[in-house]
mmCIF file of C-alpha atoms in Angstrom:
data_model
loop_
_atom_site.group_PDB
_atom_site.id
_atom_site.type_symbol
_atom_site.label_atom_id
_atom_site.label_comp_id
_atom_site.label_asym_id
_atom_site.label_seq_id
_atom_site.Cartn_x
_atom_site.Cartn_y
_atom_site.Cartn_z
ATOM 1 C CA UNK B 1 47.870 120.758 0.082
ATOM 2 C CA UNK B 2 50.621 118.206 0.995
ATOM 3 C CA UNK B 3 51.008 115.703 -1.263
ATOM 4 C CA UNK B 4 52.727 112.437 0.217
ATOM 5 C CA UNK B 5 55.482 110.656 -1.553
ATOM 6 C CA UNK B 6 54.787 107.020 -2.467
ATOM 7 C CA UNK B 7 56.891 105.787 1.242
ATOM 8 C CA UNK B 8 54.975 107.983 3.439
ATOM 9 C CA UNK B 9 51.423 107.359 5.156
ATOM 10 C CA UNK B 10 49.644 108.136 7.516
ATOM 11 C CA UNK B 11 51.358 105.548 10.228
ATOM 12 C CA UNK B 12 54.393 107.588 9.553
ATOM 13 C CA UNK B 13 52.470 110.828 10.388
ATOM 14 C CA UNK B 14 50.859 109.086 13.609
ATOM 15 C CA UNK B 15 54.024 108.517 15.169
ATOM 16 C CA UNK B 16 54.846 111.368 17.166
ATOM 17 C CA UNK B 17 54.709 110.064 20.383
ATOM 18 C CA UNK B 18 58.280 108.335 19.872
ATOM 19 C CA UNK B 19 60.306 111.608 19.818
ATOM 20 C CA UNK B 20 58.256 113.518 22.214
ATOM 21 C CA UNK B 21 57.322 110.817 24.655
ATOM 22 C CA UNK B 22 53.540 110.838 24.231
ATOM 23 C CA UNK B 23 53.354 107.054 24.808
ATOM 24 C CA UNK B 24 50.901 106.390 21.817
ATOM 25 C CA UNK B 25 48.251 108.958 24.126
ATOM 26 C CA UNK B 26 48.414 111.199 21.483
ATOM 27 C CA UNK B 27 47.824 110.156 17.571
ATOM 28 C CA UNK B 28 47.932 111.971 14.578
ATOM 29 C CA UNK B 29 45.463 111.124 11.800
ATOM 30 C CA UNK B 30 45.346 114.735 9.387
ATOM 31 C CA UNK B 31 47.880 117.494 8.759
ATOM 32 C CA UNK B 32 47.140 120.859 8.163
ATOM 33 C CA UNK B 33 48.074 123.198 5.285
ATOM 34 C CA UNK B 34 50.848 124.761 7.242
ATOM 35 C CA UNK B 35 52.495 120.862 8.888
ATOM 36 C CA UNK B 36 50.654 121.108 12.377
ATOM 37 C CA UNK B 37 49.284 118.106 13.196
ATOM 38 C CA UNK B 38 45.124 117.395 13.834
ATOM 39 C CA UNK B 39 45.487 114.819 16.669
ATOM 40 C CA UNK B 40 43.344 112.193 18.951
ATOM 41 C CA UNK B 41 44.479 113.075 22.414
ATOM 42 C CA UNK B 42 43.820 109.805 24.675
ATOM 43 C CA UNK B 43 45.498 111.315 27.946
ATOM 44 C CA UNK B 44 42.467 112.101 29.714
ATOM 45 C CA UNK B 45 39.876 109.519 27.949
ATOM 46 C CA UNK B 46 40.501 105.859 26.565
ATOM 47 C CA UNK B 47 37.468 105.685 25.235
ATOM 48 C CA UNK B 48 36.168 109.065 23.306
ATOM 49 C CA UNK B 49 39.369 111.205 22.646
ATOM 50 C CA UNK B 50 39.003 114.980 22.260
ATOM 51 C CA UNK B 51 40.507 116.347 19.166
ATOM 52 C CA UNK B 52 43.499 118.965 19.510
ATOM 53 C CA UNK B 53 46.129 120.787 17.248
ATOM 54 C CA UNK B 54 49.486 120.127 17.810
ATOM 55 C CA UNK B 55 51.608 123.103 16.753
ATOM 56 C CA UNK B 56 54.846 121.368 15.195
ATOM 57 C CA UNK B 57 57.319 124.017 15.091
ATOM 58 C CA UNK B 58 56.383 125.918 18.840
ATOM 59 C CA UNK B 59 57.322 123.798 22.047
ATOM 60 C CA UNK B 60 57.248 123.801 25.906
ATOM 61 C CA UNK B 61 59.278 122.280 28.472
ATOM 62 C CA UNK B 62 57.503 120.070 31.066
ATOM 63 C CA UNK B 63 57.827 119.129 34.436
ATOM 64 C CA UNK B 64 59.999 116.603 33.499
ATOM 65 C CA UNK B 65 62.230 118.944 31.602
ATOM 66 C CA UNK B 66 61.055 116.680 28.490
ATOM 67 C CA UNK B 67 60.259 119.088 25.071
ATOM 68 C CA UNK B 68 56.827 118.365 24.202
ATOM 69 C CA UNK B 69 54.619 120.305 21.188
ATOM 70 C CA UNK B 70 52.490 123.249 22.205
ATOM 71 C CA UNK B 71 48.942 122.126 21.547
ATOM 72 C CA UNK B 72 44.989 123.581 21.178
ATOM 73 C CA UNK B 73 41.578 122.207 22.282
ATOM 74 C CA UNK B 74 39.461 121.788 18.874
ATOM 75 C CA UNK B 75 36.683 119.833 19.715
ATOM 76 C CA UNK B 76 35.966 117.519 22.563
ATOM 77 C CA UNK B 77 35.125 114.367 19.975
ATOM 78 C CA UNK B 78 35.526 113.126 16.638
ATOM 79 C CA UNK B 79 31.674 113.544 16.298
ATOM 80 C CA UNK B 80 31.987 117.458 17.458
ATOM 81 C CA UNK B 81 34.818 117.462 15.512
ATOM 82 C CA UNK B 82 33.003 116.451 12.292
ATOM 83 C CA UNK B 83 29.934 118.749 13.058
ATOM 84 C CA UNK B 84 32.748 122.043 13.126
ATOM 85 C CA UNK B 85 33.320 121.088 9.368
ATOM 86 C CA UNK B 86 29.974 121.908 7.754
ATOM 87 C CA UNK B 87 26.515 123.612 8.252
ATOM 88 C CA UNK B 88 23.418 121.885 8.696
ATOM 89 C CA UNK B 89 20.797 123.211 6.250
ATOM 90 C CA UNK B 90 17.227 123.727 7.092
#
């Protein structure tokens, strides 16, 4: 479990578009055990992002020749996203 020191939150963990030119599509709102980061990805939808992963430490090049983080389809909404983390009981 990461524990956050008393000048960190989660803004600070939301910001990755600045260094990897996401233009504020893609925001992170949960870390996992191991630093990757558990994103909204607004590229393709304004108004119901999917959910991805967003490996920190394994990259691609672009078109562009911009570095951008390798990333994983989780679930294709926060709701979806939410049912993934527990069974319903009968």
């Amino acid at each position: 479990m990461k524990i956050l020191h008393i000048s960190e939150d989660i803004y600070s963990y939301s910001c990755i578009d600045n260094e990897y030119g996401y233009a504020k599509k893609v925001i992170a709102f949960g870390i996992s055990a191991n630093g990757d980061y558990i994103c909204f990805d607004y590229r393709k939808c304004n108004e119901n992002p999917c959910i991805i992963l967003m490996y920190h430490d394994d990259f691609y090049e672009d078109e562009n020749g911009d570095t951008k983080m390798v990333t994983s389809h989780i679930a294709d909404s926060f709701d979806a996203f939410l049912d993934m983390l527990y069974e319903l009981s009968d």
